[in-house]
Structure formats: C-alpha cells, structure tokens
C-alpha cells in the first residue's frame, strides 16, 4: 500500500526558499524532510510528516525541472514551462549560482577539468559540503568560465550580463574565472591560511590594474588575461636591484622616511636589500607563465614570511611599502615610474590583504 | 469558397539539438490545413531560426475552418535520411471566426512532441478573411460563440435563454491499446490527438448549427467530454445551453456587475432589478434521486428504479396552488414545452430567472459497450443518453418542477462496462428569459404575483404541500414567513448571489468504496447495477450526517461521482454546505444503541454522543453559524408528529424498526438519529468525526465562491494535484477500503493547505475532485482548484452595511502591491513578431533596444493587437503608452553596456530582457478585483504524452509533473497568442494515466478547457490617466 504518484503543479510556480536552499545544498528528500522538521515548519502550520515529505518531493522535482533553465539564466525569463514572477526568477538564479567560499577556496586556481571534478569527493570530505552541492558549484564555475573566457570587455559585466547575477556575486565569479584562467597556485600549505575573500580581493586588483582591459575600458580587450606588454616591461625594473648605487640610494631614502615611524626599523634597515630584491625579482620573473602562477606563493615566501618572522605590524608594512614605492620617484636615474607604480600599487594592496595570520 | 486562412511562420527559438555532430539543427516547418500543405525554407544550422516566411494562404469552406485545426510541424532537414519531426503545434482557429472574439493569433507556441514534451517554441501569425455566405443550407455555424462559463458571461446580457443543446460524434479510436501494437505509439498518439481535435471541431460546429436553428447566437456552459471506450471506439459528446447574448456597451448605465466580488452584485442587483418573481409554496425535498440501470441491446435486466428518499407519489405534483401560480406555470410551461429537454447547464443565473429550487435529480444507467458499427449513425449512444434525460425529466416533474438547472452528464468506463450518469437540480424558472415577447422585461416587475424576497424565494418549495412526493418536514420560511420551505436543500448549482446566509460555508465530502467481484459482461453489469443504489444511498447518508455535524442546512454544487473499476466501485460526493437563513435550524445528531446492553456499552455511546455534540458546537463557532434565535411558532405541518424526526438508517440495517422510540430531544426537535447496530456503524461514526477541519485561515468550497466571504483580494493560485494510491494485495474489507480512500482525500486536502499556507487568509474555491480506478489496485484522485486570498479584517458586515467603498479599494490596492510579485513582467516586444530584434537578427538587438525607435515600433504593434476595442480607445492609448515605456526601460536595463562593447557580445545570449506575458488561470468565471472586457474564444485542448524511459524522467510523478506543467504552458501560450491575459472557467476534464513500470513506459491523456479572456484591473478602469512611471503594474496586467 503506497502512494504511487503524487504531484502538485501551480499555474504560478510555488516555491519555498527554505526548501530551495536544502535542494541546493544537495540534501536527499529524506534529509531535507528531517531538517525541515527540526526547523519547526510544522509548528507554523499543522501537518504531518507525510505532508511534509510530499511537499518536499514536489518542490525538489520542480527545481530539478527548472535546473536546465538555470544553466542559461536568460532563458528563464523566456521559457514558457513555468510561470515565475521576475523577483522569484532573480532569487532562483542568484541562489543557484551562490557558492560556498570554503569550496571556492579549494578550487581556486585549479583547472576546471574533468579530473578536478573527479576529485570533488575529497573536497566534499574536507569542506563538509555534500558532493552533490560541490558538483553543482563546480559546474557553475565551469559554465561561467566557458561563457566568458573568450569574451571581450569587462569581466564582471560580462558575467552579470550572461548570468543575470548581482554585482557582488558577479565579482566573486570574476575572481574564480580569473584564477582558473591564469592557474595561480593557491593550494600550497603556506597559502592555506588565506581565505577565498583574500584571493578574490587580489584578483580584483590584478583585473583592475594589470589586464588589457584595465588600461582602456573602451578598448576591445580581455579582462581575463594579464597584459603581456606590461609583464614584459616589468623586466626594466631590474635596474633597481642590479644598479648598486640605485639600490643604496633607494635604501637611504626609505630609511630617512621611516626613521622613528616604525617599530621594526632596525630589522627593516638590515633586511632592506633582501626585501627589495624579493619584490623586484617577482616582478622581473612575471614574464614566464610559470612564475605568474607562483605570484602568491612568491609574495608569501619572499616577502610576507620574512616580515612575519621579524614581527612586523600591518601598519609597518603599509608604511614601508608606501615609502618604498614613492621614494623610487626620487631616484635620479630610474625611468620606469609608470610601470613601477602600476606594479607596486597592486603588490602593495595584495600584500596588505594577505598579511595576517 | 467562403474563407481564406493565412498563416505566417516567423521564427523559432530554443529548438533542440537534432544534429549531434554540429550541436545544431536545420529546421523547417510544414503548415497543413485540411489536405493542403505548405513548407518553409530550411533554416540551416541554428537553434533560433528566423524563417520569416511568406503568408501561406488556404482557401477553404467555413465548415472546414470550424472542424480542422491548423497543423504546424517543425522538422529537422536531413539530406540522407528521412526528416526528423521535432514537434507539432495545433492551433484551433475557431476564435478567429467570430467577429467579436480575437482578430489575429500571434505569438510563441510551445512545440510539442508526444514523447519529448515541449521542444522549443515557434512564432506564428494566423489570420482569417471570412466572406459572407448567405446560403441557408450551410453546414457551418461560424460566429456562434462558445463559453465554458456556466453563467451568463460577464460582459454580456442574456436576451434570451433558449435551452439545452447536445450532440455526440463517434469514431474508431486510432489507438486504444498502446503498448502491444505494431504501429509506434508515437504515430498512433499523434493520430489520436489530431482525430480528437477534428472531432471536437465537428462537434462544436454541429452544436452551433442547432443553436442557430433555435435562433440563438451563443452556447453557455459548454461541456465537452471524451469517452475512451477502448475497442468499441471513441465518443466525443457535448452539452450546453443555447442563449442569445447581447454585448453590454461599456458606456451604458446598465454596466455589468463588477467581476471582482459578488458584493456589488448583491448590493446592486436587487435594487436595479426588483425581483420579478413571486412564489406560492408547495413542497420540497432535499434530494430526489433515482438510480436506474438498464443494460444495452438484447440483454435487459431491468433493475427497478430505487427511490430512497421515499418518494411516495412521483409525478403527481402538478396540482396548482392558485390562479396566480397557474398563470406562471402555464407561461413557463409553454415556453418550455417546445423543448424536448428543459435542461440548463448553467449554475448561476441572471437575477429573477431562478424562482424555486426543488432538489437534486439524478439518474444512472449501466451499459455494455459494443463496437460502433457505423460512425455516422451514433444512434445507440444517443438513445442511451435520451433514456437518462427522460428519467431526469420525469424526476423533475415529480418535484413539481418543469426545468432542470445545473445539469451535467458524465461516464465511467471499465473494460466494456460503462456507467452513464446525469444530474441536475429541479427548478422552476421565470419565463421572461425564454419567451420572445419578454426581451424588454429585464427589470420588469412581475405582473404575476406578489414578489417574494430574492434572498429566500428560491428556497420555497415548488411542489404541492398537500401532495408531498416523499416525507419531508416543512416549515414557514424563516426569512419571509410567508412560504413553506424544506428543512434541508440539496442542489447542484452555485448559491444564488442574493441568497441570505448565516456564517460561512465549507466543503463537505462523502467518500465510499465498495468491493465487487471481478466478472465479465452481463454478470459484471448486473453486479454493478445492483451496487449502485446502495452506494448512492450511503453517500447521501454521509452527506446528510456531515451536514448536520456542521450545523448547516443546505448543499450547493453537489457533484456525485461513481467510478467503476475491475474489482471495486468508488463514490465521491462533494458539495459546499451553508446555513441558509431561510431554512430551519438543523437538529443535532443523536446516537441510539440498538440493543440495550451492559453499562459500558451505554457509556461508550454517551461518550460518542458527547463527542458529536462537541463537534457540532465547535463547527458552529468555526463557521460562524449563529442563526438568530427564532420564536418557535406552531407550524401546520402535514407530517404527523413522530415523523418529525427524520430517521437515518444505515443501508444495511433494517429500516422497519419504528418501535424503539427513545427520547432523543436534547433541545432540538428534529435530531437525526444514528443507530448503532453493528461495528460498522461505530466505524462510520468514527470516520464522521475524523474529517479534520481546514487549518485556521483556510476555507474551502467546491462552488465558485465561498458563501460568506465577500472581500476577495488579488492573490490567485490555480493548481492541479494528482495522486494515485496503490492498494496492497491483502484482502481488503469494504471498511478498510473506505478508510484508505477517506485518508487519501483527507491527506490530499491537508497537503494543499500546507502548500498554500503562505496565502493565508485564503479560500480554496472550486475544489473539484475527480476519482478514477485506472487499474486493478489503483485509486486515482485529481484536484483542480484555485486558492484566492481575501481580506480577513473586512468582515462581511462591511458588505452588509455597505462599507466605505473607497476604504475597501485602498486596501485592495495595497494588497495588489503586495501581491504584485505574483505577476510576471509585461509582454515585451521580443515576444512580438514585429519587433525589430526578431526580424533583423540578433546581432543588433541590443543596439536597437537602446534607441528610441524601439518605443515607436512597440506602439504600432501594440496598437495592432488592441485595435479592435473601439470602445476602449481612451484606455487603449494610455495602456500603449505605459506598455512601451515600461518595455523600453526594461530593455535598457537589460543591455547596460556601452554600444561598442555590446556589439561584440555573443549574440545568442542576448535574449535577456524579453519576458513572457503573464496569463492567469482560474476555474472560476471571474478574477477578483478585475473586469473581463472581452471573451476571445473557447480553449479546448487535448494532449497525449508518452514515455519509454519512465525511470529516467523521474518516475511516474516526474513524468506527470512535467506533463501537467507543459499543459499549463500550452494553454497559457495559446491564450497569450489570442491577445488574452487569463483563462476563466478552466477545468481539467480528463486525466487518464496509464503505466507499465516493467517496460519502463507510461502514457497520459489530458483534456482541458476554459475561456480565454482579456481582463483589466478595476482600479485601472476607473483611474484617470496616471503618470506612466507609477503605472508599471498597470501595463503589466493589461498586456
């Protein structure tokens, strides 16, 4: 004796945001019913577990049928199958594309390939996010990536246009796409302390200042790739460390500016050449794709860790980098100020964001 | 050559990938009408083809125009092998044949395939040029309007109600056993869909001819049904009420009553149209039902007609009460005499039409099906129905009534056995709508008799008091004190808007299962016909008990369905119970132990009695049934004292036990007695009490609207829910089966309440249950209804006191803003084929949108659609303005990029911004807070869906869920293409689901119907032109 068939279809799609969340989180119907029971849904409206089960099944089915439209959100407004009010459409899309930052952190910089997808069970085990949800999020990443990787124009706007996402979410996706495209190394143990939002911030900096689109937003260029010419020009900064006089002059200018202003002055003074070499070497190496990938690990190993071991405060770092950047303008023979500022601006904000425990 | 049909194929979108290699499709379209076929060019390698074809012209007879649908087939061109069909669209062009309905069909239609469901959409334009044909002997009936609505449509006035029209056509079923045939199910299902489409066209044309013959111009309450008789064929039959309708001009003072709520009707109608009918009392009974059963052909076991209400002297009610009454009767009779069957499928009536209501009349008959040998002479089926109708007619006569209203017919088929059922409400009607000379008498005070108040007149008995056809308890009307009324009134109609009620109403259901032995042929038919009377009796008993339990005294919208399966019969009776102020207060329910025995037993009984009394008290509070106390008068009742207590017996118990006269009175003089003679009875009483009331904030009814609720707001959610329950193989008893069925219905209701809890306070209206026994151990229950929100604080007193109208309106408008999210965005130019972005390819769409040109183009296309409403020119201009402004702004938003950039976007993605027009659906004949300004034609669609990968599609539930959603989508698309924004009087008349899980297969047939309309918000109709910015919501609903 059993219910063989049980469906409910409304002319306007009837949906419960709570149930939608459970579906997105990848719960089975049974688990979802249990969670709803625990959530006390029955207290607001008397009903049995049976009723709850039937309702959950119905909604899960509806979402499943809707999913193919969600894969191409602009279709959702055009499709005739379900009548969904516009604000509900927006909610469905936004929630569908929302991702767990823990999950995104795991995938940052990884190739969005079948192999990665196969390893999602590890990610699931590590983050406590259901495998089903991991797969959805992975597929979303991949879908967004595929849609915009070849497109010209501002990355965030492209994402927003094609997936009808909110500004905030589109920005986060931009970071994901950017990292996946450039395949930045983020998985090393030393980088584990950094959160998704740390990287997302850095990605925004890179997109804003180092890509082709950043130079002239009207120019037909791509936001996803770093500007080759700029990376090539970074080689010229080498003079800052190869020219002994210039290095000394730079050091004295920085020391003069910072004397008495930072607690770690002595350490800074003793370590200046190393730090400067580290920053400039990172810049010089960026012509090689492989070294681009190591940008963040380099920043951590070559700059952040030495500072941390000397117990620099964030304020100290900020002051140092500010003056380190600005004093270069006073160097007599240094000609590459535009490149320098463009490079240091991003590096400074990235380091500041990344300098925490 | 009296007609030219023109069709143009504009574009397609979201087509499926037909070529795996390229992930694209080379689509072309075949357009077929009758035997003529045209083809478009192949549009290569695209999922969004732009055919932009020439106008395909078909020169055809108008007879064909009525019968045939326009068939559009989308195919994928294949150079080396046969072209693959992507799917089809059938367009019924009937709405274009009436001058008052739609003028053009234009829009996106889902491309439908019986296996794959909806596969993309196609944009089509259809027009018809009709030439005048003065041929008197023509076979067509173009121009006759059809309405599913069972009342006079809202923007019309009934000049005359001609009466009953019926017709049926039969054919061989191209496929009745779909699984084991040689032909692919897909081919035969497509053939079946086409055949049924043709047959219903033909049926409609034939009915139209009958209407023209009668001098009418419309059919109201059109009810079309399919009988899938399996081997013996396919029957399509329809009944309706022929009328002469006149369109109400908007400017005239006699504007139609507001569509939103009956409150206006009630306030206005009695004043505007002084009641033109009087009454003299005779007699009434709650139900006058008979269940006959005759078998077909040579085999005839004549089961005696069982009359269980105790109709003593049937047919002798013709005694006249007085000269006035005689006059009335004669007039009406003469009006009705020409009619073979004085039946009306209407369930609500123009004021003054319905004079008295006698009670429910019904007839059933069991037939054995055999092959229909000559489809052109469907005489057998005609004769069967004729028989049933005669029976109904004679039942009505017995109740002193000359007409039957709220009339409907249905069948239930299992193998070769078929139960035909018909039911209606015996009534006395006013002749003024039925005679030529009385057309002007719309508000004419009756010359016939002293008027009786409209709020109670219909309750007064139409039959002769001194010649009661059955024992009944009569009292003087509690409202006017002048005429006699029965103690209980059962009807199949909607409650008259002017009726006086106390408190609110509620849904009542009687549910019953009866096992029967599996048998074949005549034995089976005899067994079924033997069971039927008992089932009807028991359903009736249940209804009566449940009615008493709620402290109410009348049922409206009573619908009794008995379905036959191989090994059981399932009966379901639904009705809306109310407390009619005019009728006496119902007595309670008294339990009597039949065998006085030990003390514990008596204690048990008294416990139960207490429970029942508590329930009654609770229900009275719940439904606000607080009738004013009436001073008891001694009423001359023709019934001797002891019989004042109507006794209710269980069908199995002997009814002869009159001796045990217990003192049952606990204050009420006419308590119902329930005798407990066996354990079954205990069970029954338990089940009586297990009906859980709707949760707080919910009401439910199966009539159009809930008696006692008058302040509807705009929240609206139509839904369909289907459940199939599999019984175990275990030997079930009748009791066990009853419980299962009862739980099935109760749980379904509970589920509905739970799902719709966000709409509280709300009422589920027109809760229409359909039961079927599709297979041996399956019970299927399908429900279609609408949940409507209402304003709780605006109590009914406001209505009665004539509340501050503006205040109410303000609240309604507030509510609308809250409910606004329920509606989708307005139709935007992308859904319009004239829009430049469709015509010129997508590359430039963003570009075009940003320019002001878009607005002007919209203007013309909107104007095109709206051009037919001369009477609404002022409003039209306003709406156009709103529409286009809104559209433009939304498009600007959709393409926020600077032009230089947007040009380079991948073009297929730039659909954003175009949205689908909102189409509301409701089983009611109106939408609260709105006025229907135009009827665009009837929607009558039949779909079959099949699958050979049931598991992959989510099992039976996934399969049916998708199918129902698709059916809704196709209905909405057709309505939108006609230029409408709602379907009213929507119903799902057939949902036949079959599965074969072992083969991973399933199949389902669905038949839906309704009236496509254009409605406008009342607030809009009254509003002076508002600044466009604030009227977005306005543009929304009017497109």
mmCIF file with all atom_site columns, C-alpha atoms in Angstrom, chain B residues 702-818:
data_model
loop_
_atom_site.group_PDB
_atom_site.id
_atom_site.type_symbol
_atom_site.label_atom_id
_atom_site.label_alt_id
_atom_site.label_comp_id
_atom_site.label_asym_id
_atom_site.label_entity_id
_atom_site.label_seq_id
_atom_site.pdbx_PDB_ins_code
_atom_site.Cartn_x
_atom_site.Cartn_y
_atom_site.Cartn_z
_atom_site.occupancy
_atom_site.B_iso_or_equiv
_atom_site.pdbx_formal_charge
_atom_site.auth_seq_id
_atom_site.auth_comp_id
_atom_site.auth_asym_id
_atom_site.auth_atom_id
_atom_site.pdbx_PDB_model_num
ATOM 1   C CA . UNK B 1 702 ? -16.400 23.459 -4.444  1.00 0.00 ? 702 UNK B CA 1
ATOM 2   C CA . UNK B 1 703 ? -18.608 26.258 -5.708  1.00 0.00 ? 703 UNK B CA 1
ATOM 3   C CA . UNK B 1 704 ? -17.392 29.380 -7.491  1.00 0.00 ? 704 UNK B CA 1
ATOM 4   C CA . UNK B 1 705 ? -17.037 31.361 -4.349  1.00 0.00 ? 705 UNK B CA 1
ATOM 5   C CA . UNK B 1 706 ? -17.358 30.781 -0.692  1.00 0.00 ? 706 UNK B CA 1
ATOM 6   C CA . UNK B 1 707 ? -20.672 31.815 0.763   1.00 0.00 ? 707 UNK B CA 1
ATOM 7   C CA . UNK B 1 708 ? -19.922 34.316 3.491   1.00 0.00 ? 708 UNK B CA 1
ATOM 8   C CA . UNK B 1 709 ? -16.689 35.694 2.036   1.00 0.00 ? 709 UNK B CA 1
ATOM 9   C CA . UNK B 1 710 ? -17.086 38.835 0.001   1.00 0.00 ? 710 UNK B CA 1
ATOM 10  C CA . UNK B 1 711 ? -13.856 40.769 0.104   1.00 0.00 ? 711 UNK B CA 1
ATOM 11  C CA . UNK B 1 712 ? -11.516 38.973 -2.221  1.00 0.00 ? 712 UNK B CA 1
ATOM 12  C CA . UNK B 1 713 ? -8.100  40.410 -2.800  1.00 0.00 ? 713 UNK B CA 1
ATOM 13  C CA . UNK B 1 714 ? -5.973  39.749 -5.820  1.00 0.00 ? 714 UNK B CA 1
ATOM 14  C CA . UNK B 1 715 ? -3.882  36.778 -4.702  1.00 0.00 ? 715 UNK B CA 1
ATOM 15  C CA . UNK B 1 716 ? -4.599  33.920 -7.049  1.00 0.00 ? 716 UNK B CA 1
ATOM 16  C CA . UNK B 1 717 ? -3.055  30.488 -7.423  1.00 0.00 ? 717 UNK B CA 1
ATOM 17  C CA . UNK B 1 718 ? -4.625  27.882 -9.648  1.00 0.00 ? 718 UNK B CA 1
ATOM 18  C CA . UNK B 1 719 ? -3.271  24.391 -9.247  1.00 0.00 ? 719 UNK B CA 1
ATOM 19  C CA . UNK B 1 720 ? -3.756  20.782 -10.195 1.00 0.00 ? 720 UNK B CA 1
ATOM 20  C CA . UNK B 1 721 ? -2.798  17.953 -7.929  1.00 0.00 ? 721 UNK B CA 1
ATOM 21  C CA . UNK B 1 722 ? -2.957  14.273 -8.811  1.00 0.00 ? 722 UNK B CA 1
ATOM 22  C CA . UNK B 1 723 ? -2.435  11.289 -6.571  1.00 0.00 ? 723 UNK B CA 1
ATOM 23  C CA . UNK B 1 724 ? -2.507  7.615  -7.325  1.00 0.00 ? 724 UNK B CA 1
ATOM 24  C CA . UNK B 1 725 ? -2.658  5.170  -4.480  1.00 0.00 ? 725 UNK B CA 1
ATOM 25  C CA . UNK B 1 726 ? -1.729  1.531  -4.801  1.00 0.00 ? 726 UNK B CA 1
ATOM 26  C CA . UNK B 1 727 ? -3.638  -0.866 -2.616  1.00 0.00 ? 727 UNK B CA 1
ATOM 27  C CA . UNK B 1 728 ? -1.902  -3.885 -1.246  1.00 0.00 ? 728 UNK B CA 1
ATOM 28  C CA . UNK B 1 729 ? -2.858  -7.313 -2.373  1.00 0.00 ? 729 UNK B CA 1
ATOM 29  C CA . UNK B 1 730 ? -4.138  -8.146 1.049   1.00 0.00 ? 730 UNK B CA 1
ATOM 30  C CA . UNK B 1 731 ? -7.768  -8.996 1.282   1.00 0.00 ? 731 UNK B CA 1
ATOM 31  C CA . UNK B 1 732 ? -9.379  -5.703 1.958   1.00 0.00 ? 732 UNK B CA 1
ATOM 32  C CA . UNK B 1 733 ? -12.748 -5.258 3.510   1.00 0.00 ? 733 UNK B CA 1
ATOM 33  C CA . UNK B 1 734 ? -15.117 -2.542 2.495   1.00 0.00 ? 734 UNK B CA 1
ATOM 34  C CA . UNK B 1 735 ? -14.336 -0.797 5.737   1.00 0.00 ? 735 UNK B CA 1
ATOM 35  C CA . UNK B 1 736 ? -10.611 -0.956 5.219   1.00 0.00 ? 736 UNK B CA 1
ATOM 36  C CA . UNK B 1 737 ? -11.004 0.324  1.718   1.00 0.00 ? 737 UNK B CA 1
ATOM 37  C CA . UNK B 1 738 ? -13.211 3.155  2.877   1.00 0.00 ? 738 UNK B CA 1
ATOM 38  C CA . UNK B 1 739 ? -10.645 4.219  5.374   1.00 0.00 ? 739 UNK B CA 1
ATOM 39  C CA . UNK B 1 740 ? -7.888  4.220  2.791   1.00 0.00 ? 740 UNK B CA 1
ATOM 40  C CA . UNK B 1 741 ? -9.926  6.259  0.376   1.00 0.00 ? 741 UNK B CA 1
ATOM 41  C CA . UNK B 1 742 ? -11.005 8.627  3.091   1.00 0.00 ? 742 UNK B CA 1
ATOM 42  C CA . UNK B 1 743 ? -7.412  9.147  4.207   1.00 0.00 ? 743 UNK B CA 1
ATOM 43  C CA . UNK B 1 744 ? -6.328  9.658  0.636   1.00 0.00 ? 744 UNK B CA 1
ATOM 44  C CA . UNK B 1 745 ? -8.753  12.535 0.189   1.00 0.00 ? 745 UNK B CA 1
ATOM 45  C CA . UNK B 1 746 ? -8.111  14.000 3.628   1.00 0.00 ? 746 UNK B CA 1
ATOM 46  C CA . UNK B 1 747 ? -4.352  13.896 3.186   1.00 0.00 ? 747 UNK B CA 1
ATOM 47  C CA . UNK B 1 748 ? -4.624  15.492 -0.190  1.00 0.00 ? 748 UNK B CA 1
ATOM 48  C CA . UNK B 1 749 ? -6.571  18.367 1.322   1.00 0.00 ? 749 UNK B CA 1
ATOM 49  C CA . UNK B 1 750 ? -4.045  18.659 4.147   1.00 0.00 ? 750 UNK B CA 1
ATOM 50  C CA . UNK B 1 751 ? -1.235  18.805 1.637   1.00 0.00 ? 751 UNK B CA 1
ATOM 51  C CA . UNK B 1 752 ? -2.973  21.582 -0.241  1.00 0.00 ? 752 UNK B CA 1
ATOM 52  C CA . UNK B 1 753 ? -3.433  23.583 2.931   1.00 0.00 ? 753 UNK B CA 1
ATOM 53  C CA . UNK B 1 754 ? 0.195   23.145 3.803   1.00 0.00 ? 754 UNK B CA 1
ATOM 54  C CA . UNK B 1 755 ? 1.488   24.115 0.387   1.00 0.00 ? 755 UNK B CA 1
ATOM 55  C CA . UNK B 1 756 ? -0.653  27.197 0.172   1.00 0.00 ? 756 UNK B CA 1
ATOM 56  C CA . UNK B 1 757 ? -0.064  28.366 3.737   1.00 0.00 ? 757 UNK B CA 1
ATOM 57  C CA . UNK B 1 758 ? 1.735   31.465 2.556   1.00 0.00 ? 758 UNK B CA 1
ATOM 58  C CA . UNK B 1 759 ? -1.538  32.742 1.116   1.00 0.00 ? 759 UNK B CA 1
ATOM 59  C CA . UNK B 1 760 ? -3.466  32.757 4.391   1.00 0.00 ? 760 UNK B CA 1
ATOM 60  C CA . UNK B 1 761 ? -6.104  34.064 4.828   1.00 0.00 ? 761 UNK B CA 1
ATOM 61  C CA . UNK B 1 762 ? -7.308  32.295 1.769   1.00 0.00 ? 762 UNK B CA 1
ATOM 62  C CA . UNK B 1 763 ? -10.052 30.147 0.374   1.00 0.00 ? 763 UNK B CA 1
ATOM 63  C CA . UNK B 1 764 ? -9.725  27.165 -1.911  1.00 0.00 ? 764 UNK B CA 1
ATOM 64  C CA . UNK B 1 765 ? -12.523 27.671 -4.378  1.00 0.00 ? 765 UNK B CA 1
ATOM 65  C CA . UNK B 1 766 ? -13.992 25.310 -6.912  1.00 0.00 ? 766 UNK B CA 1
ATOM 66  C CA . UNK B 1 767 ? -12.209 22.353 -5.354  1.00 0.00 ? 767 UNK B CA 1
ATOM 67  C CA . UNK B 1 768 ? -13.063 19.850 -7.990  1.00 0.00 ? 768 UNK B CA 1
ATOM 68  C CA . UNK B 1 769 ? -12.180 16.258 -7.140  1.00 0.00 ? 769 UNK B CA 1
ATOM 69  C CA . UNK B 1 770 ? -12.193 13.531 -9.752  1.00 0.00 ? 770 UNK B CA 1
ATOM 70  C CA . UNK B 1 771 ? -11.745 9.879  -8.831  1.00 0.00 ? 771 UNK B CA 1
ATOM 71  C CA . UNK B 1 772 ? -10.879 7.028  -11.108 1.00 0.00 ? 772 UNK B CA 1
ATOM 72  C CA . UNK B 1 773 ? -9.859  3.422  -10.800 1.00 0.00 ? 773 UNK B CA 1
ATOM 73  C CA . UNK B 1 774 ? -7.331  3.210  -13.604 1.00 0.00 ? 774 UNK B CA 1
ATOM 74  C CA . UNK B 1 775 ? -6.189  -0.287 -12.788 1.00 0.00 ? 775 UNK B CA 1
ATOM 75  C CA . UNK B 1 776 ? -6.859  -3.178 -10.548 1.00 0.00 ? 776 UNK B CA 1
ATOM 76  C CA . UNK B 1 777 ? -5.380  -1.894 -7.354  1.00 0.00 ? 777 UNK B CA 1
ATOM 77  C CA . UNK B 1 778 ? -5.047  1.775  -8.080  1.00 0.00 ? 778 UNK B CA 1
ATOM 78  C CA . UNK B 1 779 ? -7.191  4.671  -6.986  1.00 0.00 ? 779 UNK B CA 1
ATOM 79  C CA . UNK B 1 780 ? -6.538  7.989  -8.665  1.00 0.00 ? 780 UNK B CA 1
ATOM 80  C CA . UNK B 1 781 ? -7.698  11.314 -7.296  1.00 0.00 ? 781 UNK B CA 1
ATOM 81  C CA . UNK B 1 782 ? -7.197  14.526 -9.259  1.00 0.00 ? 782 UNK B CA 1
ATOM 82  C CA . UNK B 1 783 ? -7.997  18.003 -7.995  1.00 0.00 ? 783 UNK B CA 1
ATOM 83  C CA . UNK B 1 784 ? -8.061  21.310 -9.776  1.00 0.00 ? 784 UNK B CA 1
ATOM 84  C CA . UNK B 1 785 ? -8.902  24.401 -7.784  1.00 0.00 ? 785 UNK B CA 1
ATOM 85  C CA . UNK B 1 786 ? -7.889  27.960 -7.155  1.00 0.00 ? 786 UNK B CA 1
ATOM 86  C CA . UNK B 1 787 ? -6.628  29.474 -3.946  1.00 0.00 ? 787 UNK B CA 1
ATOM 87  C CA . UNK B 1 788 ? -7.760  33.058 -3.541  1.00 0.00 ? 788 UNK B CA 1
ATOM 88  C CA . UNK B 1 789 ? -6.763  35.450 -0.835  1.00 0.00 ? 789 UNK B CA 1
ATOM 89  C CA . UNK B 1 790 ? -9.295  37.579 0.930   1.00 0.00 ? 790 UNK B CA 1
ATOM 90  C CA . UNK B 1 791 ? -9.219  40.329 3.429   1.00 0.00 ? 791 UNK B CA 1
ATOM 91  C CA . UNK B 1 792 ? -9.880  38.959 6.835   1.00 0.00 ? 792 UNK B CA 1
ATOM 92  C CA . UNK B 1 793 ? -10.443 42.193 8.665   1.00 0.00 ? 793 UNK B CA 1
ATOM 93  C CA . UNK B 1 794 ? -13.011 43.406 6.222   1.00 0.00 ? 794 UNK B CA 1
ATOM 94  C CA . UNK B 1 795 ? -15.665 41.278 7.714   1.00 0.00 ? 795 UNK B CA 1
ATOM 95  C CA . UNK B 1 796 ? -18.887 40.568 5.978   1.00 0.00 ? 796 UNK B CA 1
ATOM 96  C CA . UNK B 1 797 ? -20.605 43.278 7.952   1.00 0.00 ? 797 UNK B CA 1
ATOM 97  C CA . UNK B 1 798 ? -18.940 45.733 5.647   1.00 0.00 ? 798 UNK B CA 1
ATOM 98  C CA . UNK B 1 799 ? -20.690 44.200 2.806   1.00 0.00 ? 799 UNK B CA 1
ATOM 99  C CA . UNK B 1 800 ? -23.987 44.219 4.540   1.00 0.00 ? 800 UNK B CA 1
ATOM 100 C CA . UNK B 1 801 ? -23.693 47.721 5.809   1.00 0.00 ? 801 UNK B CA 1
ATOM 101 C CA . UNK B 1 802 ? -22.420 48.936 2.504   1.00 0.00 ? 802 UNK B CA 1
ATOM 102 C CA . UNK B 1 803 ? -18.957 49.701 3.681   1.00 0.00 ? 803 UNK B CA 1
ATOM 103 C CA . UNK B 1 804 ? -16.957 52.664 2.701   1.00 0.00 ? 804 UNK B CA 1
ATOM 104 C CA . UNK B 1 805 ? -16.076 51.746 -0.801  1.00 0.00 ? 805 UNK B CA 1
ATOM 105 C CA . UNK B 1 806 ? -13.000 53.826 -1.119  1.00 0.00 ? 806 UNK B CA 1
ATOM 106 C CA . UNK B 1 807 ? -11.576 52.382 2.015   1.00 0.00 ? 807 UNK B CA 1
ATOM 107 C CA . UNK B 1 808 ? -12.015 48.918 0.696   1.00 0.00 ? 808 UNK B CA 1
ATOM 108 C CA . UNK B 1 809 ? -10.492 49.841 -2.557  1.00 0.00 ? 809 UNK B CA 1
ATOM 109 C CA . UNK B 1 810 ? -7.481  51.303 -0.888  1.00 0.00 ? 810 UNK B CA 1
ATOM 110 C CA . UNK B 1 811 ? -6.944  48.070 0.877   1.00 0.00 ? 811 UNK B CA 1
ATOM 111 C CA . UNK B 1 812 ? -7.388  46.101 -2.258  1.00 0.00 ? 812 UNK B CA 1
ATOM 112 C CA . UNK B 1 813 ? -4.807  48.238 -3.932  1.00 0.00 ? 813 UNK B CA 1
ATOM 113 C CA . UNK B 1 814 ? -2.389  47.845 -1.119  1.00 0.00 ? 814 UNK B CA 1
ATOM 114 C CA . UNK B 1 815 ? -2.874  44.187 -1.368  1.00 0.00 ? 815 UNK B CA 1
ATOM 115 C CA . UNK B 1 816 ? -2.226  44.370 -5.024  1.00 0.00 ? 816 UNK B CA 1
ATOM 116 C CA . UNK B 1 817 ? 1.083   45.925 -4.416  1.00 0.00 ? 817 UNK B CA 1
ATOM 117 C CA . UNK B 1 818 ? 1.902   43.177 -2.037  1.00 0.00 ? 818 UNK B CA 1
#
